[in-house]
Amino acid sequence: MSERSRVRAARHAAERKGVSSAIQRTARQSPYKMRLVIDQIRGKDVNEALGLLKFSKKHAAVQIAKVLNSAVANAEFKAREANDSIDVDTLYVAHAIVNEGPALRRFMPAAQGRATPIRKRTSHVEIILDTRAEKKAGGNR
């Protein structure tokens, strides 16, 4: 079984369990820059993650916020489709990764008639949400 098939099978198994996900492919930003932002939201509640992304100065935060909002909408749709209710406040970012997408190859003129290659990198953003167990009321322990 190839790596891609394993990842896809794990994602389908997670979605059957009730987890929601969203993927954006070929986002026009380098994976290195996107990972700086996605590391900040991994494991956080959805509302806290959206707040961090909204006030971040990084351009990658805009792209990641779109994917996160899409994952929340997918969770709400899945709950509505199953005739169930979901509390968005209990959702958290269970899994968030940025993989490298296909690089756009461009060429820049250089000295003495040469051409130097330029690789414009792209990213694949994947966010998986899960529900946290309810917090106990009135307990600072």
PDB file of C-alpha atoms in Angstrom:
ATOM      1  CA  MET A   1       0.000   0.000   0.000  1.00  0.00           C
ATOM      2  CA  SER A   2       1.492   3.339  -1.015  1.00  0.00           C
ATOM      3  CA  GLU A   3       1.953   6.296   1.326  1.00  0.00           C
ATOM      4  CA  ARG A   4      -0.811   8.287  -0.371  1.00  0.00           C
ATOM      5  CA  SER A   5      -3.250   5.381  -0.033  1.00  0.00           C
ATOM      6  CA  ARG A   6      -2.383   4.999   3.653  1.00  0.00           C
ATOM      7  CA  VAL A   7      -2.988   8.693   4.319  1.00  0.00           C
ATOM      8  CA  ARG A   8      -6.276   8.637   2.422  1.00  0.00           C
ATOM      9  CA  ALA A   9      -7.424   5.491   4.275  1.00  0.00           C
ATOM     10  CA  ALA A  10      -6.585   7.079   7.636  1.00  0.00           C
ATOM     11  CA  ARG A  11      -8.511  10.231   6.719  1.00  0.00           C
ATOM     12  CA  HIS A  12     -11.571   8.211   5.625  1.00  0.00           C
ATOM     13  CA  ALA A  13     -11.450   6.150   8.829  1.00  0.00           C
ATOM     14  CA  ALA A  14     -11.273   9.356  10.883  1.00  0.00           C
ATOM     15  CA  GLU A  15     -14.212  10.864   9.011  1.00  0.00           C
ATOM     16  CA  ARG A  16     -16.285   7.745   9.614  1.00  0.00           C
ATOM     17  CA  LYS A  17     -15.513   8.163  13.335  1.00  0.00           C
ATOM     18  CA  GLY A  18     -17.189  11.587  13.251  1.00  0.00           C
ATOM     19  CA  VAL A  19     -14.178  13.797  12.688  1.00  0.00           C
ATOM     20  CA  SER A  20     -14.378  16.647  10.176  1.00  0.00           C
ATOM     21  CA  SER A  21     -11.615  17.783   7.831  1.00  0.00           C
ATOM     22  CA  ALA A  22     -10.791  20.236   5.066  1.00  0.00           C
ATOM     23  CA  ILE A  23      -7.968  20.322   2.526  1.00  0.00           C
ATOM     24  CA  GLN A  24      -6.686  23.096   0.305  1.00  0.00           C
ATOM     25  CA  ARG A  25      -4.392  22.025  -2.473  1.00  0.00           C
ATOM     26  CA  THR A  26      -1.791  24.117  -4.306  1.00  0.00           C
ATOM     27  CA  ALA A  27      -2.001  27.210  -2.117  1.00  0.00           C
ATOM     28  CA  ARG A  28       0.422  29.737  -3.623  1.00  0.00           C
ATOM     29  CA  GLN A  29       2.799  30.052  -0.699  1.00  0.00           C
ATOM     30  CA  SER A  30       5.860  28.092   0.309  1.00  0.00           C
ATOM     31  CA  PRO A  31       5.337  25.293   2.831  1.00  0.00           C
ATOM     32  CA  TYR A  32       8.044  26.704   5.108  1.00  0.00           C
ATOM     33  CA  LYS A  33       6.127  29.964   5.581  1.00  0.00           C
ATOM     34  CA  MET A  34       2.815  28.141   6.032  1.00  0.00           C
ATOM     35  CA  ARG A  35       4.256  25.783   8.666  1.00  0.00           C
ATOM     36  CA  LEU A  36       5.315  28.733  10.816  1.00  0.00           C
ATOM     37  CA  VAL A  37       1.653  29.684  11.180  1.00  0.00           C
ATOM     38  CA  ILE A  38       0.083  26.225  11.337  1.00  0.00           C
ATOM     39  CA  ASP A  39       2.362  25.230  14.226  1.00  0.00           C
ATOM     40  CA  GLN A  40       0.729  27.970  16.311  1.00  0.00           C
ATOM     41  CA  ILE A  41      -2.812  26.593  15.980  1.00  0.00           C
ATOM     42  CA  ARG A  42      -2.188  22.849  16.264  1.00  0.00           C
ATOM     43  CA  GLY A  43      -4.071  21.430  19.285  1.00  0.00           C
ATOM     44  CA  LYS A  44      -5.953  24.662  20.047  1.00  0.00           C
ATOM     45  CA  ASP A  45      -9.713  25.190  20.220  1.00  0.00           C
ATOM     46  CA  VAL A  46     -11.273  26.413  16.977  1.00  0.00           C
ATOM     47  CA  ASN A  47     -12.268  29.818  18.363  1.00  0.00           C
ATOM     48  CA  GLU A  48      -8.806  30.394  19.821  1.00  0.00           C
ATOM     49  CA  ALA A  49      -7.156  29.314  16.564  1.00  0.00           C
ATOM     50  CA  LEU A  50      -9.350  31.653  14.506  1.00  0.00           C
ATOM     51  CA  GLY A  51      -8.472  34.512  16.858  1.00  0.00           C
ATOM     52  CA  LEU A  52      -4.759  33.826  16.456  1.00  0.00           C
ATOM     53  CA  LEU A  53      -5.090  33.688  12.673  1.00  0.00           C
ATOM     54  CA  LYS A  54      -7.156  36.862  12.478  1.00  0.00           C
ATOM     55  CA  PHE A  55      -4.531  38.960  14.240  1.00  0.00           C
ATOM     56  CA  SER A  56      -1.468  37.331  12.711  1.00  0.00           C
ATOM     57  CA  LYS A  57       0.666  39.478  10.419  1.00  0.00           C
ATOM     58  CA  LYS A  58       1.600  36.510   8.217  1.00  0.00           C
ATOM     59  CA  HIS A  59      -0.038  36.193   4.803  1.00  0.00           C
ATOM     60  CA  ALA A  60      -0.288  32.429   5.340  1.00  0.00           C
ATOM     61  CA  ALA A  61      -2.772  33.058   8.173  1.00  0.00           C
ATOM     62  CA  VAL A  62      -5.394  34.167   5.634  1.00  0.00           C
ATOM     63  CA  GLN A  63      -5.121  30.913   3.669  1.00  0.00           C
ATOM     64  CA  ILE A  64      -5.119  28.754   6.803  1.00  0.00           C
ATOM     65  CA  ALA A  65      -8.137  30.610   8.234  1.00  0.00           C
ATOM     66  CA  LYS A  66     -10.081  29.771   5.066  1.00  0.00           C
ATOM     67  CA  VAL A  67      -9.283  26.079   5.458  1.00  0.00           C
ATOM     68  CA  LEU A  68     -10.180  26.151   9.168  1.00  0.00           C
ATOM     69  CA  ASN A  69     -13.522  27.852   8.450  1.00  0.00           C
ATOM     70  CA  SER A  70     -14.196  25.244   5.771  1.00  0.00           C
ATOM     71  CA  ALA A  71     -13.485  22.416   8.234  1.00  0.00           C
ATOM     72  CA  VAL A  72     -15.912  23.964  10.749  1.00  0.00           C
ATOM     73  CA  ALA A  73     -18.568  24.275   8.036  1.00  0.00           C
ATOM     74  CA  ASN A  74     -17.969  20.636   7.051  1.00  0.00           C
ATOM     75  CA  ALA A  75     -18.471  19.575  10.681  1.00  0.00           C
ATOM     76  CA  GLU A  76     -21.728  21.520  10.903  1.00  0.00           C
ATOM     77  CA  PHE A  77     -22.948  20.083   7.594  1.00  0.00           C
ATOM     78  CA  LYS A  78     -22.093  16.542   8.622  1.00  0.00           C
ATOM     79  CA  ALA A  79     -23.963  16.981  11.903  1.00  0.00           C
ATOM     80  CA  ARG A  80     -26.976  18.456  10.110  1.00  0.00           C
ATOM     81  CA  GLU A  81     -26.929  15.605   7.584  1.00  0.00           C
ATOM     82  CA  ALA A  82     -26.921  13.035  10.404  1.00  0.00           C
ATOM     83  CA  ASN A  83     -29.779  14.918  12.118  1.00  0.00           C
ATOM     84  CA  ASP A  84     -27.465  15.588  15.036  1.00  0.00           C
ATOM     85  CA  SER A  85     -26.330  18.730  16.813  1.00  0.00           C
ATOM     86  CA  ILE A  86     -22.751  19.898  17.256  1.00  0.00           C
ATOM     87  CA  ASP A  87     -21.334  22.567  19.526  1.00  0.00           C
ATOM     88  CA  VAL A  88     -18.615  24.474  17.663  1.00  0.00           C
ATOM     89  CA  ASP A  89     -17.062  25.481  20.996  1.00  0.00           C
ATOM     90  CA  THR A  90     -16.086  21.845  21.645  1.00  0.00           C
ATOM     91  CA  LEU A  91     -14.183  21.494  18.366  1.00  0.00           C
ATOM     92  CA  TYR A  92     -10.389  21.647  18.364  1.00  0.00           C
ATOM     93  CA  VAL A  93      -7.634  21.287  15.757  1.00  0.00           C
ATOM     94  CA  ALA A  94      -6.692  17.632  16.144  1.00  0.00           C
ATOM     95  CA  HIS A  95      -4.397  17.411  13.122  1.00  0.00           C
ATOM     96  CA  ALA A  96      -2.936  20.222  11.027  1.00  0.00           C
ATOM     97  CA  ILE A  97      -0.202  19.714   8.457  1.00  0.00           C
ATOM     98  CA  VAL A  98       1.256  21.510   5.471  1.00  0.00           C
ATOM     99  CA  ASN A  99       2.774  19.411   2.697  1.00  0.00           C
ATOM    100  CA  GLU A 100       4.659  20.582  -0.351  1.00  0.00           C
ATOM    101  CA  GLY A 101       2.654  20.857  -3.553  1.00  0.00           C
ATOM    102  CA  PRO A 102       3.888  21.034  -7.131  1.00  0.00           C
ATOM    103  CA  ALA A 103       6.385  23.808  -7.751  1.00  0.00           C
ATOM    104  CA  LEU A 104       5.745  26.214 -10.607  1.00  0.00           C
ATOM    105  CA  ARG A 105       8.920  26.440 -12.681  1.00  0.00           C
ATOM    106  CA  ARG A 106       9.771  29.823 -14.118  1.00  0.00           C
ATOM    107  CA  PHE A 107      12.952  31.172 -15.656  1.00  0.00           C
ATOM    108  CA  MET A 108      14.683  34.492 -15.101  1.00  0.00           C
ATOM    109  CA  PRO A 109      17.130  36.022 -17.573  1.00  0.00           C
ATOM    110  CA  ALA A 110      20.689  36.035 -16.307  1.00  0.00           C
ATOM    111  CA  ALA A 111      24.035  37.360 -17.498  1.00  0.00           C
ATOM    112  CA  GLN A 112      25.563  36.282 -20.817  1.00  0.00           C
ATOM    113  CA  GLY A 113      22.318  34.951 -22.293  1.00  0.00           C
ATOM    114  CA  ARG A 114      21.700  32.364 -19.595  1.00  0.00           C
ATOM    115  CA  ALA A 115      18.435  31.572 -17.858  1.00  0.00           C
ATOM    116  CA  THR A 116      18.257  30.775 -14.154  1.00  0.00           C
ATOM    117  CA  PRO A 117      15.373  28.658 -12.863  1.00  0.00           C
ATOM    118  CA  ILE A 118      12.976  29.976 -10.239  1.00  0.00           C
ATOM    119  CA  ARG A 119      10.772  27.548  -8.316  1.00  0.00           C
ATOM    120  CA  LYS A 120       7.545  29.109  -7.079  1.00  0.00           C
ATOM    121  CA  ARG A 121       6.526  26.684  -4.366  1.00  0.00           C
ATOM    122  CA  THR A 122       2.980  25.665  -3.488  1.00  0.00           C
ATOM    123  CA  SER A 123       1.477  24.010  -0.404  1.00  0.00           C
ATOM    124  CA  HIS A 124      -1.204  21.516   0.491  1.00  0.00           C
ATOM    125  CA  VAL A 125      -2.942  22.445   3.776  1.00  0.00           C
ATOM    126  CA  GLU A 126      -4.865  19.782   5.687  1.00  0.00           C
ATOM    127  CA  ILE A 127      -6.810  20.440   8.892  1.00  0.00           C
ATOM    128  CA  ILE A 128      -8.743  17.802  10.836  1.00  0.00           C
ATOM    129  CA  LEU A 129     -11.112  18.794  13.657  1.00  0.00           C
ATOM    130  CA  ASP A 130     -12.341  16.646  16.505  1.00  0.00           C
ATOM    131  CA  THR A 131     -14.608  17.234  19.492  1.00  0.00           C
ATOM    132  CA  ARG A 132     -13.195  17.586  22.978  1.00  0.00           C
ATOM    133  CA  ALA A 133     -14.858  15.959  25.947  1.00  0.00           C
ATOM    134  CA  GLU A 134     -17.013  18.415  27.873  1.00  0.00           C
ATOM    135  CA  LYS A 135     -15.127  20.364  30.509  1.00  0.00           C
ATOM    136  CA  LYS A 136     -16.278  19.813  34.083  1.00  0.00           C
ATOM    137  CA  ALA A 137     -18.305  22.698  35.426  1.00  0.00           C
ATOM    138  CA  GLY A 138     -16.738  24.636  38.311  1.00  0.00           C
ATOM    139  CA  GLY A 139     -13.419  22.853  38.686  1.00  0.00           C
ATOM    140  CA  ASN A 140     -10.029  24.585  38.877  1.00  0.00           C
ATOM    141  CA  ARG A 141      -7.965  21.538  39.744  1.00  0.00           C
TER     142      ARG A 141
END
